[in-house]
Amino acid sequence: MNRKLLSLALLGSTILGGAAAAEVTLTIESWRNDDLILWQDKIIPAFEAANPDIKVKFTPSAPAEYNAVLNSKLDAGSAGDLITCRPFDASLALYDAGHLTDLSDLDGMSNFSGVAKSAWQTDDATASFCMPMASVIHGFIYNKDAFAELGLEVPETEAEFFAALETIKADGNYIPMAMGTNDQWEAATMGYNNIGPNYWKGEEGRLALIAGDQKLTDPQWVAPYETLAKWGEYLGDGYEAQTYPDSQNIFTLGRAAIYPAGSWEITGFNAQVDFAMGAFKPPVMNAGDTCYISDHTDIALGLNAASPNAEAAKTFLNWMGTSEFASIYANALPGFFSLSNHEVAMEDPLAQEFVSWRGECESTIRSTYQVLSRGTPNLENETWGASVAAIKGSKSAADLGMELQDGLASWYAPQK
Amino acid sequence: MKKSGIKWHVVVFLAPALLVYTAIMIFPLFNTLRLALYTETDQVRHFVGLDNFRTLFGNAHWSGQFWNALGNNMWFFFIHMIVQHPIGIALAAILSHPRLRFAALYRTAIFVPTILSFVIVGFAWKLILSPIWGITPDMLKAVGLGWLYAPYLGKEEYALTTLALISVWQFVGIPMMLIYAALLSIPEEVLEAGEVDGITGFSAFWKIKLPLILPSIGIISILTFVGNFNAFDLIYTTQGALAGPAYSTDILGTFMYRTFFGFQLQLGDPHMGSAIASGMFGIILIGVCIYLFGIQTRLRRYQF
């Protein structure tokens, strides 16, 4: 009896499915489980309202399994039409293997800057294979109440930054800066790659390093380590064993005044703090210098080369280049900023603060992500260790530069 | 009646165990050794002979990491030998004392950590030792030893020893139980005969009991050796795959994991990973052989 019902139901669904086939259904592969509601309630209805003959399904898998699941689906030919792209080499490998389509000619692509597209391009930048979605911006989040209490102004220059840290330390009520070195990546991501772009002049230095015109032993690449070496005394007691969640908790509990941050913290922090928060960008050397920020490309969407619905998928990708998509996405996930050139009005004040820097400063991405972390030793991983060593003072900045340069030169031809 | 040459029942009874063991132990082992002889370029796997091993031992970057991991592993094992064994033996000796009360309670309490998951042990100790939320700084201060405290897991000079001691804390129950069993199996007559000759108390332990439990200590040592050189979980849960600070807690297991599966931006390299795994296998094999042929055969056994 049950089986009969089931087969009837199945039969019914096939007929209905057949009827719906006049419309195209697009399936999106993603690792963003967390965004399922956002897609179902906001993004997809907005798109379907504008394109009634295209239906969209968002089918995420677990983040840790995404790469493996996606690869096997692509090999078996059962992957969805649209593929969420990880930045750089993971997606480049998919493109090289013929799984992703070249999207360079898509109209929507014109809404993105070169930096925004760089994470999903071939090394010579001739082909772009994913439509950029969002980036995260680095800077410092601070406790506004603590700053008011101590009569501190938001620091603009490095001298002011260290003066502020000194004041907080002298007062003794707050830990000047909440960061630990136990997990290592914060030191590199929120330390070195946060303040560094001001030294190596953002894209200019990053591209010169890739081209082999600059070396990691050059002053602009070593100096950030010298600055990090001064951070050590302003981190809390026992920062050597302080983990990432420890740092987050110390800051949200109001025990620390400054938190070297990435904008992805905004949602979590908003839910936890009971004081006013503000943000300031990485301090520059002298007042009035051009500022550079790390506006790191994080997520994009590509087209499965084997998709039977390529035309519909391209419609969707073009729509992703519009300001409508940018505004929905950025407001639902404050801290993940649209990569497009549109002006996006955001409601979250902290997110507004972060994104306002784009207008004042030059954007760049983390220096180690493109090309330079392809070999062994892996420059990104080595940078984690080097940043920690700099903060702890266990090695001099010059030595760290030499070590990193030796490691990079051992496999990367332009640096030999 | 003619007897069949093959004892079929032996084959039938052995087959399931042998099949399972072959499928999940022997085959993967040899496949790993085989994988170490290949490499992959442009998504095509091809045979390269011993090239991976040449890279591992010849390239300064790889060999530096390998020797560092091996050295750390040796130290990890050394701490176990000099701390875990004496404490295990002492605990067993105390527990086997006939007039000790609540022996079963102590035995259970000391053995319980052994059955806990590495993840629980790792996180619990990380919290206990944490400079921010941990109870260690306050406890040390309360007894006037505040100056002794350091963020142990974050300091290059202490981290590995601290982790080794955590591992000892977790596993001290195993030598204790094995030696306790060995001590209980020593017949009363032997001890009484010693007493008649005037050997009592401590000297009875050193002269009669210890020689009799040496074979057990040997077995425990080799189990510890194999366990330590295959260790991975504790370091991974507390320090992550990069085995910080500055690779000071990197052991062969974490080095192999990082290489085989990749980490962060580094893509995994199953072939180099297999080469390291083969190296680990070789080291353990040599260690076990030294024990089997050099030590075990010389241990004197006593029959009662």
Short mmCIF file of C-alpha atoms in Angstrom, two decimals, chain A residues 15-313:
data_model
loop_
_atom_site.label_atom_id
_atom_site.label_comp_id
_atom_site.label_asym_id
_atom_site.label_seq_id
_atom_site.Cartn_x
_atom_site.Cartn_y
_atom_site.Cartn_z
CA ILE A 15 4.97 14.65 -14.50
CA LEU A 16 5.18 17.90 -12.57
CA GLY A 17 8.92 17.96 -13.13
CA GLY A 18 8.33 17.47 -16.82
CA ALA A 19 5.89 20.35 -16.83
CA ALA A 20 8.38 22.56 -15.02
CA ALA A 21 11.12 21.67 -17.47
CA ALA A 22 9.93 24.49 -19.68
CA GLU A 23 11.58 26.64 -17.05
CA VAL A 24 15.25 26.10 -16.33
CA THR A 25 16.38 25.09 -12.85
CA LEU A 26 19.88 26.12 -11.80
CA THR A 27 21.64 24.36 -8.97
CA ILE A 28 24.33 26.12 -6.95
CA GLU A 29 27.14 24.22 -5.21
CA SER A 30 28.50 25.97 -2.13
CA TRP A 31 30.29 25.47 1.19
CA ARG A 32 28.34 28.31 2.82
CA ASN A 33 25.88 26.26 4.89
CA ASP A 34 25.43 29.32 7.07
CA ASP A 35 24.00 31.31 4.18
CA LEU A 36 21.23 28.86 3.24
CA ILE A 37 18.45 31.00 4.75
CA LEU A 38 19.85 34.15 3.16
CA TRP A 39 19.78 32.52 -0.27
CA GLN A 40 16.35 30.98 0.13
CA ASP A 41 14.64 34.01 1.66
CA LYS A 42 16.36 36.91 -0.04
CA ILE A 43 18.67 36.30 -2.97
CA ILE A 44 16.74 33.64 -4.89
CA PRO A 45 13.29 35.32 -4.61
CA ALA A 46 14.82 38.61 -5.78
CA PHE A 47 16.38 36.91 -8.80
CA GLU A 48 13.31 34.85 -9.64
CA ALA A 49 11.13 37.96 -9.49
CA ALA A 50 13.25 39.50 -12.21
CA ASN A 51 13.66 36.25 -14.20
CA PRO A 52 10.44 34.24 -13.77
CA ASP A 53 11.48 31.48 -16.19
CA ILE A 54 14.60 30.52 -14.23
CA LYS A 55 14.41 28.66 -10.94
CA VAL A 56 17.42 28.50 -8.60
CA LYS A 57 18.31 25.91 -5.98
CA PHE A 58 21.05 26.48 -3.41
CA THR A 59 22.55 23.17 -2.28
CA PRO A 60 25.46 23.68 0.13
CA SER A 61 27.66 20.94 1.60
CA ALA A 62 29.79 21.01 4.74
CA PRO A 63 32.72 23.47 4.47
CA ALA A 64 35.40 20.93 5.37
CA GLU A 65 34.16 18.46 2.77
CA TYR A 66 33.34 20.94 0.04
CA ASN A 67 36.50 20.64 -2.06
CA ALA A 68 36.48 16.84 -2.00
CA VAL A 69 32.71 16.54 -2.62
CA LEU A 70 32.85 19.07 -5.44
CA ASN A 71 35.75 17.33 -7.15
CA SER A 72 34.06 13.95 -7.14
CA LYS A 73 30.78 15.46 -8.34
CA LEU A 74 32.56 17.25 -11.18
CA ASP A 75 34.37 14.08 -12.19
CA ALA A 76 31.13 12.11 -12.11
CA GLY A 77 29.27 14.82 -14.06
CA SER A 78 26.68 15.33 -11.33
CA ALA A 79 27.76 18.75 -10.08
CA GLY A 80 25.41 21.74 -10.14
CA ASP A 81 25.36 24.44 -12.80
CA LEU A 82 26.96 27.10 -10.66
CA ILE A 83 29.99 26.44 -8.52
CA THR A 84 31.06 28.55 -5.55
CA CYS A 85 34.76 29.28 -5.98
CA ARG A 86 37.44 29.28 -3.32
CA PRO A 87 40.08 31.92 -4.05
CA PHE A 88 43.27 31.22 -6.03
CA ASP A 89 44.82 27.83 -6.60
CA ALA A 90 41.91 25.59 -5.61
CA SER A 91 39.69 27.16 -8.28
CA LEU A 92 42.52 27.61 -10.75
CA ALA A 93 43.06 23.84 -10.62
CA LEU A 94 39.38 23.33 -11.50
CA TYR A 95 39.69 25.72 -14.43
CA ASP A 96 42.86 24.04 -15.65
CA ALA A 97 41.13 20.67 -15.45
CA GLY A 98 38.38 22.04 -17.71
CA HIS A 99 35.62 22.12 -15.09
CA LEU A 100 35.02 25.87 -15.09
CA THR A 101 34.08 28.09 -18.02
CA ASP A 102 35.98 31.23 -19.00
CA LEU A 103 33.67 34.12 -18.04
CA SER A 104 35.90 37.01 -19.14
CA ASP A 105 33.42 38.23 -21.76
CA LEU A 106 30.42 38.32 -19.45
CA ASP A 107 28.91 41.81 -19.12
CA GLY A 108 28.69 41.51 -15.35
CA MET A 109 32.48 41.22 -15.12
CA SER A 110 32.86 44.89 -16.03
CA ASN A 111 31.50 45.81 -12.61
CA PHE A 112 34.57 44.46 -10.85
CA SER A 113 38.04 45.90 -10.43
CA GLY A 114 41.22 44.09 -11.37
CA VAL A 115 42.05 43.34 -7.76
CA ALA A 116 38.59 41.88 -7.20
CA LYS A 117 39.00 39.55 -10.16
CA SER A 118 42.61 38.57 -9.41
CA ALA A 119 41.66 35.66 -7.16
CA TRP A 120 39.86 33.88 -9.98
CA GLN A 121 42.08 34.48 -12.98
CA THR A 122 44.79 32.59 -14.75
CA ASP A 123 48.29 33.77 -13.85
CA ASP A 124 48.52 35.95 -16.97
CA ALA A 125 45.07 37.46 -16.16
CA THR A 126 43.73 36.61 -19.63
CA ALA A 127 40.86 34.47 -18.39
CA SER A 128 38.50 35.13 -15.46
CA PHE A 129 36.56 32.04 -14.46
CA CYS A 130 34.47 33.09 -11.44
CA MET A 131 32.24 36.08 -10.74
CA PRO A 132 33.59 37.73 -7.54
CA MET A 133 31.08 37.85 -4.69
CA ALA A 134 32.60 39.09 -1.47
CA SER A 135 35.73 40.11 0.32
CA VAL A 136 36.81 40.70 3.90
CA ILE A 137 38.63 43.84 4.99
CA HIS A 138 41.31 44.07 7.63
CA GLY A 139 41.71 46.75 10.24
CA PHE A 140 41.36 47.27 13.97
CA ILE A 141 38.13 47.15 15.96
CA TYR A 142 38.24 49.15 19.18
CA ASN A 143 36.22 49.56 22.32
CA LYS A 144 34.72 53.06 22.00
CA ASP A 145 33.80 53.26 25.66
CA ALA A 146 37.35 52.45 26.70
CA PHE A 147 38.74 55.04 24.31
CA ALA A 148 36.34 57.67 25.68
CA GLU A 149 37.21 56.75 29.26
CA LEU A 150 40.91 57.21 28.58
CA GLY A 151 40.39 60.27 26.41
CA LEU A 152 41.94 58.63 23.38
CA GLU A 153 41.53 59.71 19.78
CA VAL A 154 41.43 57.20 16.95
CA PRO A 155 45.05 56.84 15.80
CA GLU A 156 45.88 57.83 12.24
CA THR A 157 49.64 57.37 12.20
CA GLU A 158 51.84 54.69 13.60
CA ALA A 159 53.27 57.03 16.24
CA GLU A 160 49.74 57.81 17.44
CA PHE A 161 48.90 54.11 17.40
CA PHE A 162 51.75 53.19 19.70
CA ALA A 163 51.11 56.26 21.86
CA ALA A 164 47.52 55.05 22.32
CA LEU A 165 48.72 51.57 23.22
CA GLU A 166 51.13 53.08 25.74
CA THR A 167 48.35 55.13 27.36
CA ILE A 168 46.12 52.09 27.67
CA LYS A 169 48.94 50.07 29.14
CA ALA A 170 49.87 52.79 31.62
CA ASP A 171 46.26 53.07 32.76
CA GLY A 172 46.20 49.34 33.42
CA ASN A 173 42.44 48.78 33.28
CA TYR A 174 42.45 47.28 29.83
CA ILE A 175 44.70 44.91 27.95
CA PRO A 176 45.92 47.22 25.14
CA MET A 177 45.44 44.72 22.32
CA ALA A 178 43.72 41.31 22.21
CA MET A 179 45.73 38.91 20.11
CA GLY A 180 47.55 35.67 20.84
CA THR A 181 50.21 33.76 18.99
CA ASN A 182 49.12 30.23 19.86
CA ASP A 183 47.17 29.60 16.67
CA GLN A 184 49.74 31.49 14.59
CA TRP A 185 47.49 32.60 11.74
CA GLU A 186 46.24 35.73 13.50
CA ALA A 187 49.78 37.05 13.73
CA ALA A 188 50.15 36.76 9.96
CA THR A 189 46.60 37.57 8.85
CA MET A 190 45.62 40.24 11.37
CA GLY A 191 49.20 41.31 11.99
CA TYR A 192 51.56 41.18 9.04
CA ASN A 193 49.02 41.32 6.22
CA ASN A 194 46.92 43.87 8.09
CA ILE A 195 49.59 46.54 8.59
CA GLY A 196 51.92 45.44 5.80
CA PRO A 197 50.22 46.96 2.71
CA ASN A 198 51.06 50.45 4.03
CA TYR A 199 54.73 49.51 3.81
CA TRP A 200 54.87 47.70 0.50
CA LYS A 201 52.30 50.04 -1.09
CA GLY A 202 49.60 47.47 -1.66
CA GLU A 203 49.31 46.09 -5.16
CA GLU A 204 52.51 47.76 -6.32
CA GLY A 205 54.64 45.76 -3.88
CA ARG A 206 52.61 42.59 -4.10
CA LEU A 207 52.84 42.40 -7.89
CA ALA A 208 56.53 43.34 -7.83
CA LEU A 209 57.15 40.47 -5.45
CA ILE A 210 55.37 38.05 -7.76
CA ALA A 211 57.30 39.42 -10.73
CA GLY A 212 60.56 39.03 -8.84
CA ASP A 213 61.36 42.76 -8.87
CA GLN A 214 61.20 43.01 -5.09
CA LYS A 215 62.53 40.60 -2.52
CA LEU A 216 61.31 39.69 0.94
CA THR A 217 64.61 41.04 2.24
CA ASP A 218 63.75 44.53 0.94
CA PRO A 219 63.00 47.12 3.63
CA GLN A 220 59.31 47.43 2.77
CA TRP A 221 58.81 43.69 3.42
CA VAL A 222 61.01 43.54 6.53
CA ALA A 223 59.75 46.69 8.25
CA PRO A 224 56.31 45.24 9.13
CA TYR A 225 58.14 42.58 11.17
CA GLU A 226 60.01 45.34 13.02
CA THR A 227 56.66 46.94 13.83
CA LEU A 228 55.17 43.61 14.91
CA ALA A 229 58.12 43.17 17.25
CA LYS A 230 56.81 46.21 19.16
CA TRP A 231 53.36 44.62 19.54
CA GLY A 232 54.55 41.97 21.96
CA GLU A 233 54.57 44.14 25.06
CA TYR A 234 51.00 45.38 24.47
CA LEU A 235 49.41 41.96 24.18
CA GLY A 236 48.03 40.43 27.36
CA ASP A 237 50.04 38.32 29.80
CA GLY A 238 50.73 34.88 28.43
CA TYR A 239 49.72 35.86 24.89
CA GLU A 240 52.06 33.09 23.71
CA ALA A 241 49.44 30.52 24.68
CA GLN A 242 46.39 32.66 23.88
CA THR A 243 44.18 31.15 21.17
CA TYR A 244 41.94 32.86 18.61
CA PRO A 245 38.71 32.23 20.56
CA ASP A 246 40.50 33.48 23.71
CA SER A 247 41.25 36.77 21.96
CA GLN A 248 37.68 37.12 20.71
CA ASN A 249 36.33 36.53 24.20
CA ILE A 250 38.78 38.91 25.85
CA PHE A 251 37.66 41.67 23.52
CA THR A 252 33.92 41.00 23.63
CA LEU A 253 34.03 40.78 27.44
CA GLY A 254 35.41 44.31 27.40
CA ARG A 255 38.78 43.39 28.84
CA ALA A 256 40.79 44.65 25.89
CA ALA A 257 40.71 48.01 24.13
CA ILE A 258 41.84 47.12 20.61
CA TYR A 259 41.33 44.02 18.49
CA PRO A 260 43.31 43.48 15.28
CA ALA A 261 40.47 42.28 13.13
CA GLY A 262 39.03 41.05 9.94
CA SER A 263 35.58 42.31 9.00
CA TRP A 264 34.14 38.79 9.28
CA GLU A 265 34.09 39.33 13.06
CA ILE A 266 31.37 41.97 12.82
CA THR A 267 28.33 39.70 12.99
CA GLY A 268 29.70 37.68 15.89
CA PHE A 269 30.88 40.72 17.84
CA ASN A 270 27.60 42.59 17.36
CA ALA A 271 25.80 39.73 19.05
CA GLN A 272 28.12 39.62 22.05
CA VAL A 273 29.36 43.03 23.11
CA ASP A 274 27.56 45.44 25.39
CA PHE A 275 29.76 48.43 24.62
CA ALA A 276 30.06 50.67 21.56
CA MET A 277 32.52 49.48 18.92
CA GLY A 278 34.36 51.43 16.29
CA ALA A 279 36.98 50.56 13.72
CA PHE A 280 40.11 52.22 12.42
CA LYS A 281 42.27 51.34 9.46
CA PRO A 282 45.90 50.26 9.69
CA PRO A 283 47.88 53.37 10.70
CA VAL A 284 50.10 55.06 8.11
CA MET A 285 53.65 56.20 8.65
CA ASN A 286 53.10 59.98 8.37
CA ALA A 287 49.84 61.89 8.45
CA GLY A 288 48.54 62.37 4.93
CA ASP A 289 50.29 59.34 3.40
CA THR A 290 48.27 57.26 0.98
CA CYS A 291 46.73 54.42 2.94
CA TYR A 292 46.47 50.84 1.75
CA ILE A 293 44.07 48.23 3.08
CA SER A 294 43.87 44.50 2.76
CA ASP A 295 40.53 43.92 1.05
CA HIS A 296 40.87 40.21 0.66
CA THR A 297 38.90 38.38 -2.02
CA ASP A 298 37.23 35.39 -0.43
CA ILE A 299 34.29 33.97 -2.37
CA ALA A 300 33.04 33.90 -5.98
CA LEU A 301 30.73 31.97 -8.29
CA GLY A 302 31.73 30.09 -11.43
CA LEU A 303 29.99 28.21 -14.22
CA ASN A 304 30.31 24.44 -14.51
CA ALA A 305 31.67 23.75 -18.00
CA ALA A 306 29.40 20.69 -18.25
CA SER A 307 26.22 22.58 -17.34
CA PRO A 308 23.35 22.05 -19.81
CA ASN A 309 21.85 25.38 -18.69
CA ALA A 310 24.78 27.62 -19.50
CA GLU A 311 22.64 30.47 -20.86
CA ALA A 312 20.44 30.67 -17.79
CA ALA A 313 23.48 30.38 -15.57
#
